[in-house]
Short mmCIF file of C-alpha atoms in Angstrom, two decimals:
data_model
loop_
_atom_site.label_atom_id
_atom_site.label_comp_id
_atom_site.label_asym_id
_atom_site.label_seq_id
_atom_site.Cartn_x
_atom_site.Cartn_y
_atom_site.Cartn_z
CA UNK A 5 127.68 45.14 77.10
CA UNK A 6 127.89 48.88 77.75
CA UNK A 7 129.11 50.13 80.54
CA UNK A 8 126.93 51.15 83.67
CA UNK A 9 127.28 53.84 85.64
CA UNK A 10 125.29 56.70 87.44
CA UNK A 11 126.04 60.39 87.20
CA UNK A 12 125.22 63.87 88.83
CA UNK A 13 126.93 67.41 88.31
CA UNK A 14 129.66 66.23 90.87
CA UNK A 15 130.50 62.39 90.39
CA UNK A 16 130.48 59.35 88.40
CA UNK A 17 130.67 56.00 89.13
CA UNK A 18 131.06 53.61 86.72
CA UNK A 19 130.45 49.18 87.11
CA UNK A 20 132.47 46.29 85.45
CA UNK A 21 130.65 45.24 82.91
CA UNK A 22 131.44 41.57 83.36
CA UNK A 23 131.59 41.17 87.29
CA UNK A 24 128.70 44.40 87.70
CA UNK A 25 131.35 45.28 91.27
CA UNK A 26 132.06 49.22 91.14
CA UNK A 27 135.18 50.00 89.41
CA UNK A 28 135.88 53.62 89.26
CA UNK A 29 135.03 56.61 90.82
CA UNK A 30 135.45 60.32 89.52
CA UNK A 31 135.04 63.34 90.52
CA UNK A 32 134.08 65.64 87.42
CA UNK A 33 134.33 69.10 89.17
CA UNK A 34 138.19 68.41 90.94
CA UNK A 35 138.99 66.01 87.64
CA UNK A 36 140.07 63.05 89.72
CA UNK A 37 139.87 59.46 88.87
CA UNK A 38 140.11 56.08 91.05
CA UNK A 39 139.84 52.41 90.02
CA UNK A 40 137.74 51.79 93.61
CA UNK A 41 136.38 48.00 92.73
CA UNK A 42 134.03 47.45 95.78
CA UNK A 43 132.74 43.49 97.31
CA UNK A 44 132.08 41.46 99.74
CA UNK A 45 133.97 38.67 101.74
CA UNK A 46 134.32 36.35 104.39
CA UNK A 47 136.74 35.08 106.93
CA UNK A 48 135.76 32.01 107.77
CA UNK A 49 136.13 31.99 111.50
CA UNK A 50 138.89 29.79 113.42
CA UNK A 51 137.67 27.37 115.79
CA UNK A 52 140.92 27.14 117.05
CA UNK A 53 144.31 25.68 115.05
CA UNK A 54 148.32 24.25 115.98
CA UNK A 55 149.13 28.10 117.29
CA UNK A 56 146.23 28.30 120.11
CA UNK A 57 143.18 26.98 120.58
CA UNK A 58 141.22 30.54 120.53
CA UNK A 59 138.41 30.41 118.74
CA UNK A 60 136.34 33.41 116.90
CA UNK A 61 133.40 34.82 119.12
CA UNK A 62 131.36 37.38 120.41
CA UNK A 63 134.74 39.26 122.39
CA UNK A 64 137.53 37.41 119.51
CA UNK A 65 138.37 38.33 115.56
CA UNK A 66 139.99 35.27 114.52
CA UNK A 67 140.03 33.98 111.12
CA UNK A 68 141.27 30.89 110.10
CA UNK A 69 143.09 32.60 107.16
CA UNK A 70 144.01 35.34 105.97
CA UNK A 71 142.96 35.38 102.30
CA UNK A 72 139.12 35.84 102.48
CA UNK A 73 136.26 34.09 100.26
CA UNK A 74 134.36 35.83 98.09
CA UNK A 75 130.60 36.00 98.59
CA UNK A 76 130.28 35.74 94.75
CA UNK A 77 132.76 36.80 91.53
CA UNK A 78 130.01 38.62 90.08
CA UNK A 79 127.04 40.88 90.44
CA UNK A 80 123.42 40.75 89.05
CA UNK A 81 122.75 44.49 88.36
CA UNK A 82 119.56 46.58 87.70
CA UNK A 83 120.03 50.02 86.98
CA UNK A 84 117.23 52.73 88.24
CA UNK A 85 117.26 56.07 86.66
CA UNK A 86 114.64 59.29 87.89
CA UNK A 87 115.56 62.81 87.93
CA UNK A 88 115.27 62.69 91.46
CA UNK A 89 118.04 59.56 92.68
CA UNK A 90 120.54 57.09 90.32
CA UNK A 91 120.58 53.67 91.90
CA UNK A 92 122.37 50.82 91.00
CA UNK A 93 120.72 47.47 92.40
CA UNK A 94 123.61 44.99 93.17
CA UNK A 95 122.82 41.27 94.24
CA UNK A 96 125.77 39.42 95.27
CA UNK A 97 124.13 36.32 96.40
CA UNK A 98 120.65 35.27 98.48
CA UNK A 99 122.23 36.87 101.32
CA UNK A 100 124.06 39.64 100.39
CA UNK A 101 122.71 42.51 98.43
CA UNK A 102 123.73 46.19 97.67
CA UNK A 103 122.18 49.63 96.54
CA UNK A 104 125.09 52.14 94.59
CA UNK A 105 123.12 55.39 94.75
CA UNK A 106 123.68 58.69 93.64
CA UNK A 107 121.23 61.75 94.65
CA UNK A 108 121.74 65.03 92.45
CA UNK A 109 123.84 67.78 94.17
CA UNK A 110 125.72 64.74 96.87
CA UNK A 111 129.83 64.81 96.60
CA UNK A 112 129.46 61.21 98.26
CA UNK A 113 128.39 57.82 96.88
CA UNK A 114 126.12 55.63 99.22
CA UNK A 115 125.87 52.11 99.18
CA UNK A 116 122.89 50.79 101.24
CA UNK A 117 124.04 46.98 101.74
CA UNK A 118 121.67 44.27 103.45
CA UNK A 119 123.36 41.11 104.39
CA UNK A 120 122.07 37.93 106.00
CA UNK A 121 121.35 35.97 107.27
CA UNK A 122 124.24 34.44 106.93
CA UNK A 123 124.21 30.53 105.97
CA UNK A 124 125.87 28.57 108.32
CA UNK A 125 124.92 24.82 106.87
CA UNK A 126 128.40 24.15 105.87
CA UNK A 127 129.39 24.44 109.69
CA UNK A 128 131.37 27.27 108.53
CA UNK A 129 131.58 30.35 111.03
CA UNK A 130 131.35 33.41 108.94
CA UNK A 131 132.81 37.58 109.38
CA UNK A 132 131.39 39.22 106.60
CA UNK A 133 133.48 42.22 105.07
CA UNK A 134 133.17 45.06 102.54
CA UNK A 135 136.01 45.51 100.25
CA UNK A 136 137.55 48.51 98.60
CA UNK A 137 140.26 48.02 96.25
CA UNK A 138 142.62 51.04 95.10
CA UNK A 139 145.93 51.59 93.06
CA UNK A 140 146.54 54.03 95.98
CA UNK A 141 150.01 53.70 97.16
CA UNK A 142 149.47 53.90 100.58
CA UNK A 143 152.62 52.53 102.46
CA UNK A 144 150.91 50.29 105.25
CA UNK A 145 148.96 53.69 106.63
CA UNK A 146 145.38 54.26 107.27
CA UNK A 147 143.59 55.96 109.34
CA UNK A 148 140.45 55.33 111.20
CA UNK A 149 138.70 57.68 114.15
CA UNK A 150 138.59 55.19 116.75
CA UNK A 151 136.53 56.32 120.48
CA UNK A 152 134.71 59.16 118.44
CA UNK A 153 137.30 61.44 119.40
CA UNK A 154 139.87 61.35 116.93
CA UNK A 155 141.31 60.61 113.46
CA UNK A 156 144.41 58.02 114.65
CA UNK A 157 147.14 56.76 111.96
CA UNK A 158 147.12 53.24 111.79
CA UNK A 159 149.90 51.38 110.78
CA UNK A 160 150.25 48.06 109.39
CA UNK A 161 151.84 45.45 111.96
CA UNK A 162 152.96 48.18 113.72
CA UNK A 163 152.12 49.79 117.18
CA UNK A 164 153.77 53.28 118.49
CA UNK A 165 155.01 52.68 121.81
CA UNK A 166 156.17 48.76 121.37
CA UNK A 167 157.73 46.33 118.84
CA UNK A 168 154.94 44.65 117.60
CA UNK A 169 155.30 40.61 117.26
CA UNK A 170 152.28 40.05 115.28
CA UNK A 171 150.63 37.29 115.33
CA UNK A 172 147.25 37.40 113.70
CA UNK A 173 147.84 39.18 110.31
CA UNK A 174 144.27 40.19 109.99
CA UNK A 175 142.53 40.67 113.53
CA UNK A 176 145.97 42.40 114.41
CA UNK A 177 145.30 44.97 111.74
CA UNK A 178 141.83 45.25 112.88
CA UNK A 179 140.83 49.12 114.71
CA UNK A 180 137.61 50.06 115.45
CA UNK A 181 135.77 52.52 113.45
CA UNK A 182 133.26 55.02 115.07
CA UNK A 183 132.75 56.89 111.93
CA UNK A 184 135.04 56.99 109.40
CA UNK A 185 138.28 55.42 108.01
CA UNK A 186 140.22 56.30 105.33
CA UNK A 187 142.75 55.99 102.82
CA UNK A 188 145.69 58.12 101.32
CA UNK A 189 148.56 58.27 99.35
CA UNK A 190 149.36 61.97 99.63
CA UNK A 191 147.35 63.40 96.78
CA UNK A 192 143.93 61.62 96.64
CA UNK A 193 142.06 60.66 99.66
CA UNK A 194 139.54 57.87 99.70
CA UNK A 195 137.02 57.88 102.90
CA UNK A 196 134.00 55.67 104.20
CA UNK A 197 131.83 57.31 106.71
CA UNK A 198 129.91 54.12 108.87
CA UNK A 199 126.44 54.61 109.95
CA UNK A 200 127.66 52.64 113.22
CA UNK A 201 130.42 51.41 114.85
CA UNK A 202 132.54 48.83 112.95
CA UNK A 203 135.61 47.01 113.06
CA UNK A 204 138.15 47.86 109.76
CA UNK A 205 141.19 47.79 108.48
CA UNK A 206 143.44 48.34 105.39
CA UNK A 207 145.78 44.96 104.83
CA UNK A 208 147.13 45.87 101.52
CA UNK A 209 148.01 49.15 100.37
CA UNK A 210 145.08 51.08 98.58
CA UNK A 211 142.68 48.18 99.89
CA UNK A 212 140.28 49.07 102.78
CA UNK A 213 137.26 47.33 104.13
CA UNK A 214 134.99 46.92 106.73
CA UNK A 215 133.33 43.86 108.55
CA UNK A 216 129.33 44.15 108.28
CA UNK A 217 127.82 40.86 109.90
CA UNK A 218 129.14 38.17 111.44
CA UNK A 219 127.62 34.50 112.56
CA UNK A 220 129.48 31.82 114.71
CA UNK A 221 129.03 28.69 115.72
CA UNK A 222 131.64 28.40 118.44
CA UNK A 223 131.85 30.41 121.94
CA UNK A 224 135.81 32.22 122.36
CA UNK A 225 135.64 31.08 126.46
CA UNK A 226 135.97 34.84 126.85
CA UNK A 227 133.16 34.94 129.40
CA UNK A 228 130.03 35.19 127.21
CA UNK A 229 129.41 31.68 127.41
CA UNK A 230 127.44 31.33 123.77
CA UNK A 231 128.50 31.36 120.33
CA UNK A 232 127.65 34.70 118.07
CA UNK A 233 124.67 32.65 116.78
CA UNK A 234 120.92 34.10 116.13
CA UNK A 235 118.53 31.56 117.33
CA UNK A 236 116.41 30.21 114.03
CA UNK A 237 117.26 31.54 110.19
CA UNK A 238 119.39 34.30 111.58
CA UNK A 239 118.85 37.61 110.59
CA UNK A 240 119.60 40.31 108.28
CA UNK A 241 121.25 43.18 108.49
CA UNK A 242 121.15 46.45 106.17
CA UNK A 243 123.69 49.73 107.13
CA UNK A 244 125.26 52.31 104.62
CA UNK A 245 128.73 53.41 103.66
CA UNK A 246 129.31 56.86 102.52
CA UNK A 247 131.93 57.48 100.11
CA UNK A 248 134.13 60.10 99.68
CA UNK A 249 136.87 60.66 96.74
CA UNK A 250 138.68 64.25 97.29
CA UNK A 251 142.11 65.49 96.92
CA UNK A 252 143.78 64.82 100.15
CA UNK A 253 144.08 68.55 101.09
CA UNK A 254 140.59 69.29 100.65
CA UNK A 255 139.25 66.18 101.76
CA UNK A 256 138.64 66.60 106.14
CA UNK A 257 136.18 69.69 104.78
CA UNK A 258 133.67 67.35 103.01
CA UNK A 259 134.08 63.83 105.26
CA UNK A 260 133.14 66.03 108.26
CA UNK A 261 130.34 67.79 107.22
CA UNK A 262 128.86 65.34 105.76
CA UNK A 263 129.73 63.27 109.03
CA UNK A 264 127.91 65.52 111.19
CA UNK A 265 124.81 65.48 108.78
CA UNK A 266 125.12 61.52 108.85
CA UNK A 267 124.86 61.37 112.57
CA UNK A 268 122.36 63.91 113.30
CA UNK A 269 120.83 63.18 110.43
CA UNK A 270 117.38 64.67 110.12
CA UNK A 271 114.65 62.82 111.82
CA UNK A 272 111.60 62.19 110.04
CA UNK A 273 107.76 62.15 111.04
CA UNK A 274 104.60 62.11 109.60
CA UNK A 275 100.80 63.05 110.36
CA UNK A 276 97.85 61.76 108.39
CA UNK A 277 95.33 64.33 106.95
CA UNK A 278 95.76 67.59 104.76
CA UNK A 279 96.29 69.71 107.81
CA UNK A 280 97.98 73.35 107.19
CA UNK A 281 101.70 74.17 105.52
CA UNK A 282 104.56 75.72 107.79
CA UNK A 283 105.80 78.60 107.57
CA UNK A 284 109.40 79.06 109.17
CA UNK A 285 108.44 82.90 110.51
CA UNK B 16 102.40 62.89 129.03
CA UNK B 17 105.50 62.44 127.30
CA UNK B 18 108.57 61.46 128.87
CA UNK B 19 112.12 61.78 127.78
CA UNK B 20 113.38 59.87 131.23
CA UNK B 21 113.11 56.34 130.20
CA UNK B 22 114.28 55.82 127.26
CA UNK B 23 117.95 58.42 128.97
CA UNK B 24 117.62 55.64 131.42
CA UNK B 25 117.78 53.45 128.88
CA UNK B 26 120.25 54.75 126.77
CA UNK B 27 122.83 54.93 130.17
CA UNK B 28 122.26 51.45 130.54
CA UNK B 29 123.60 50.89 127.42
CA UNK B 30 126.70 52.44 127.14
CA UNK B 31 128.12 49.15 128.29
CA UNK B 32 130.04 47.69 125.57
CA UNK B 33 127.96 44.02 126.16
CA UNK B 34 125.12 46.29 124.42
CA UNK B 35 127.17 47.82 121.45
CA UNK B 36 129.37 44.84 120.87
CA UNK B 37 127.32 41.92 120.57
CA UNK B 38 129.22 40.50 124.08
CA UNK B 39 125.76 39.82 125.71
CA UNK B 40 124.11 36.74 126.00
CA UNK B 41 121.00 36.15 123.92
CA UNK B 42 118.54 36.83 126.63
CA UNK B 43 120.25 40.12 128.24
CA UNK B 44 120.49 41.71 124.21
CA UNK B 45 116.69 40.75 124.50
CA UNK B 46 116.63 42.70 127.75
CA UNK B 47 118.27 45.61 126.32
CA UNK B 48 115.86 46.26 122.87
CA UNK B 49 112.93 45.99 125.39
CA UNK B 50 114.15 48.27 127.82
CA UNK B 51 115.00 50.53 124.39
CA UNK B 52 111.53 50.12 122.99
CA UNK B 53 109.86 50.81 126.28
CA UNK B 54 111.72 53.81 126.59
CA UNK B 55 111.20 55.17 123.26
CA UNK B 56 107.31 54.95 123.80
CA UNK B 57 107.04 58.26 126.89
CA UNK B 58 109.65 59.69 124.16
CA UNK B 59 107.40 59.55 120.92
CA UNK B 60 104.45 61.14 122.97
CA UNK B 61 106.78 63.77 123.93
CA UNK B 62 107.73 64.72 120.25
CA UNK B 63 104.53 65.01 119.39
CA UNK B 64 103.39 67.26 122.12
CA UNK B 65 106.33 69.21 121.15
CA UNK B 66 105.33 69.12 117.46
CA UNK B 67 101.89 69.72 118.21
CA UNK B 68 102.65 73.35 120.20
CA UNK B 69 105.54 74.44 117.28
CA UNK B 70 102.99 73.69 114.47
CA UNK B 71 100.50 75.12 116.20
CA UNK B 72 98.18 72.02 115.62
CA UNK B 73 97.23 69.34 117.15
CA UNK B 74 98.04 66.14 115.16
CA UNK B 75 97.92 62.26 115.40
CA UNK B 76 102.05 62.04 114.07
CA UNK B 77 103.09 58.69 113.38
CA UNK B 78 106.50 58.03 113.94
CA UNK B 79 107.54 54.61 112.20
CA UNK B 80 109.50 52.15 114.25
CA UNK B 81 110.35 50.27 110.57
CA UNK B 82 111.92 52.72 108.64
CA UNK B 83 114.92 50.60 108.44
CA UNK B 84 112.69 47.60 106.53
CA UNK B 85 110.69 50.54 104.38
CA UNK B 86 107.07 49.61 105.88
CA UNK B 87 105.25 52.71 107.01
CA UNK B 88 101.19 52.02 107.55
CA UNK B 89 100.93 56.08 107.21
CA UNK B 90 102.53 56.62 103.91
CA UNK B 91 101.91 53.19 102.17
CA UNK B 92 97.79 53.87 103.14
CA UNK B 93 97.02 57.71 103.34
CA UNK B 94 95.97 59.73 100.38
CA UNK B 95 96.80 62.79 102.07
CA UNK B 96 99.40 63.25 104.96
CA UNK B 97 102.12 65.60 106.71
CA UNK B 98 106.01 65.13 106.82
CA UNK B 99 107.72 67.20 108.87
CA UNK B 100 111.40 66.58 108.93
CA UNK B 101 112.74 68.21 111.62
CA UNK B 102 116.90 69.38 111.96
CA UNK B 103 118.94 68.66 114.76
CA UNK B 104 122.46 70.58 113.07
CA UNK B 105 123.06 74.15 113.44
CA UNK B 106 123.15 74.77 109.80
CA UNK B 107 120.70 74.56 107.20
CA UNK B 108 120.39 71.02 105.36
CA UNK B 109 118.87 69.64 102.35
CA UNK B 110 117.86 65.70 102.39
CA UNK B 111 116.08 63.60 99.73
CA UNK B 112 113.23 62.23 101.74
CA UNK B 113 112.18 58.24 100.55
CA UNK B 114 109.03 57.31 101.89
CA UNK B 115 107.35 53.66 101.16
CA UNK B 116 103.87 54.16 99.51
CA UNK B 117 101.45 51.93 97.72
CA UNK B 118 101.37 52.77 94.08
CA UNK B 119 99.92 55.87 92.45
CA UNK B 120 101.56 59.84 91.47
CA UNK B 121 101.82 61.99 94.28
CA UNK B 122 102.16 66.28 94.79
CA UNK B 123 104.21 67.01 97.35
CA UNK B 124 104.34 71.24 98.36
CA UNK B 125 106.98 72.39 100.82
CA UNK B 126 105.91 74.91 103.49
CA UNK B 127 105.27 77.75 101.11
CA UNK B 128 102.64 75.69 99.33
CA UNK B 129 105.29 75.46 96.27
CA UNK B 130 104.93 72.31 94.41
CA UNK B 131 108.59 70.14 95.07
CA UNK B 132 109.82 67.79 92.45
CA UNK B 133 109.46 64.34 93.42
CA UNK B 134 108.83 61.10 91.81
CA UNK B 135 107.83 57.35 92.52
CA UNK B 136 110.60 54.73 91.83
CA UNK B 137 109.47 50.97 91.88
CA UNK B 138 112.31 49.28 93.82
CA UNK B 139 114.15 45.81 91.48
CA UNK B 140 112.88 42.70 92.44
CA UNK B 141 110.89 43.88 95.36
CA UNK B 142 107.39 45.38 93.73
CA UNK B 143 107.64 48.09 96.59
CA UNK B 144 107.82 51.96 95.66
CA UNK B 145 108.62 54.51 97.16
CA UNK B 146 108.19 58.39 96.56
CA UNK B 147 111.16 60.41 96.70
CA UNK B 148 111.23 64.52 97.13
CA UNK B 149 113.84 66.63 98.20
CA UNK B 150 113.28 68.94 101.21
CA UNK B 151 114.79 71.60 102.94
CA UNK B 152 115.43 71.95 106.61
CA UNK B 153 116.39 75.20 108.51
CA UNK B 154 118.78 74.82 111.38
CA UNK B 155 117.66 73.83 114.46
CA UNK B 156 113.79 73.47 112.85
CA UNK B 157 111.47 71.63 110.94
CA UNK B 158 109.76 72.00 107.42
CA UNK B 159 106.20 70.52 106.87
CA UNK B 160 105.61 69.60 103.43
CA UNK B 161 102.10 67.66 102.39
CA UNK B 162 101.99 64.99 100.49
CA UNK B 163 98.58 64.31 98.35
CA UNK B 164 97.90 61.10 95.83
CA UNK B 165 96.47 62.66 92.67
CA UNK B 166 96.19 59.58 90.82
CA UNK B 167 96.30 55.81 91.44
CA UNK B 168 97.62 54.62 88.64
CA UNK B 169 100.95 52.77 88.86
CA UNK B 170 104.58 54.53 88.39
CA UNK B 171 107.06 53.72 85.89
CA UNK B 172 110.07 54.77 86.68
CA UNK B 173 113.28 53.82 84.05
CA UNK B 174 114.30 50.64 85.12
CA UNK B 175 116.39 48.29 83.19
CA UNK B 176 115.59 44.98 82.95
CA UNK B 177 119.01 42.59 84.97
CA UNK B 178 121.74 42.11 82.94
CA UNK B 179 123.41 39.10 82.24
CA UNK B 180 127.17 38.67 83.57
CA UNK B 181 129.12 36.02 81.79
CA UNK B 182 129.82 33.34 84.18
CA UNK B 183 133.36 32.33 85.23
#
């Protein structure tokens, strides 16, 4: 089948035409090119094994290993096309769900995802993750901007100021993420900006993703006293990742402005009747 | 009156990490949306009465507590209404502006009474739409653009039909 993909002056991103999961991203005006392939996971959550009995919760990251599922190994995709936006509608599964879209003039990519709520039948605990997958040779670094003050370098299995014994290959990699993390390997730079905190991490070089919803069925004994567990069907979720492909030098310009637009984003309201236009003056 | 207090108040209270984290119990993450929502309430009237001097006229604004779930009474039910987007940065910004409405083609004009591109998209699988239009927003301001429904008949915007992925 052809291949999809959605376009404006700055960027294209193209879909597998098999799986329908993003696979590259371009930017036409600084010709640069990344295989990004973009999905969804889970960890299922630990409920305690031979090492420890610490369970995942509402305070603990703990998944029982470290390879996670995928929510599906392919897409169903419905392409909208206006003048005005470029969206591509990705449906992963009956819970999980994802809009690629591309507004004329933007240097970023959104993707509006909506997942939940998240089926627990199989007495499964589930941490829900977005993927992105790179060739970028990134040497165990990324970086993430962790208490909103700060881009920090993260290191994989690695801590600055002790020798790390790491225990927990993927909550140990886990930072927090205010608003952005990123990826590097010197010469192209890809970032996500979060609409809210999240945790994140990269655990293989070029690969970076961020957890999105997460629903457990056992308490961690951390104090909270209840599992991480909506009362009735459970319930949905729906954020938005803004992505950024730039060379690495020019990169900080465009993931910060469009950071600051992202969270004081303009605030919309509306009045019913004709009543008279504005004038700025 | 309008009242910014409350909803400070309840914004303080929920700096603690139980509130950003997920770390509550059920019934105190209950606690915190309704303190939230009942501080939001003084807040909206504020906003308006603030609207209401800057514009210069007195309006009943609607601010939608759903945006997030695209289900705004206003927009999906008016045939004529008011956005004004209003700019918290320092610079200038443009934003495409998605609104839910019922079906139909819409003019939009931006504060100089220009007409503004904008166009209805019917949303996959859904059988919502939504009119898009991009506005404009000085720094530190608002714009008011009008939105009127010239015709009810339904959009068609260029949607292809799902594709098949071969199955593994």
């Amino acid at each position: 089948s052809p291949i999809l993909s959605i376009k404006n002056e700055y960027l294209q991103a193209t879909f597998h035409p098999d799986t329908g999961f993003l696979r590259t991203i371009e930017v036409l005006d600084r010709k640069l090119t990344l295989a990004v392939s973009q999905a969804f996971f889970w960890y299922n959550a630990s409920t305690g094994d031979k090492q420890s009995d610490q369970a995942s919760g509402a305070y603990i990251f703990r998944p029982s290993q470290a390879k996670p599922i995928p929510v599906s190994h392919w897409a169903q995709t419905q392409l909208v096309k206006t003048a005005l936006v470029q969206e591509v509608h990705q449906n992963f599964s009956a819970w999980c769900s994802q809009v690629v879209r591309l507004y004329p003039g933007q240097r970023h990519l959104e993707l509006e995802w909506t997942v939940g709520p998240i089926p627990v039948g199989d007495k499964w605990g589930k941490e829900v993750i977005s993927r992105f997958d790179t060739p970028l040779k990134t040497l165990g670094v990324f970086y993430t901007d962790s208490n909103g003050r700060e881009i920090l370098e993260r290191r994989r299995d690695y801590r600055p100021s002790w020798d790390l014994n790491q225990t927990e290959p993927v909550a140990g990699n886990y930072y927090p993420v205010n608003s952005r993390i990123y990826i590097t390997d010197g010469k192209m730079q890809l970032t996500v900006l979060t609409d809210r905190s999240q945790g994140g991490s990269s655990l293989r070089d070029g690969s970076l993703e961020l957890m999105v919803h997460r629903r457990l069925l056992k308490d961690d004994g951390r104090g909270v006293g209840e599992a991480l567990l909506e009362s009735g069907s459970g319930v949905w979720v729906r954020g938005r990742h803004l992505v950024l492909l730039d060379t690495a030098h020019e990169a900080a310009v465009g993931h910060r402005l469009l950071a600051e637009k992202e969270l004081l984003a303009p605030q919309v309201v509306l009045a019913p009747g004709r009543g008279s236009s504005y004038h700025h003056k | 009156y309008g009242d910014s207090a409350p909803l400070n108040e309840a914004m303080a209270v929920l700096q603690h990490h139980d509130a950003v984290s997920g770390t509550s119990r059920q019934h105190v993450a209950n606690d915190y949306a309704s303190q939230l929502a009942a501080g939001w309430g003084p807040c909206e009237v504020l906003l308006s009465n603030a609207l209401a001097k800057l514009s210069g006229s007195k309006e009943s604004f609607s601010i939608c507590r759903d945006l997030n779930i695209s289900f705004c009474p206003v927009s999906q039910t008016s045939a004529h209404f008011q956005v004004i987007v209003y700019n918290p940065l320092g610079r200038k910004v443009d934003q495409m502006v998605r609104l839910p409405v019922s079906e139909g083609l819409f003019l939009v004009k931006d504060p100089r009474d220009k007409t503004v591109p904008s166009k209805v998209v019917e949303l996959p699988n859904t059988g919502n739409t939504e009119l898009l239009f991009p506005a404009l927003v000085p720094a530190l301001g608002f714009s008011i653009y009008s939105v009127t429904q010239v015709s009810i008949r339904r959009p068609r915007a260029h949607l292809r039909q799902p594709r098949p992925q071969k199955s593994r």
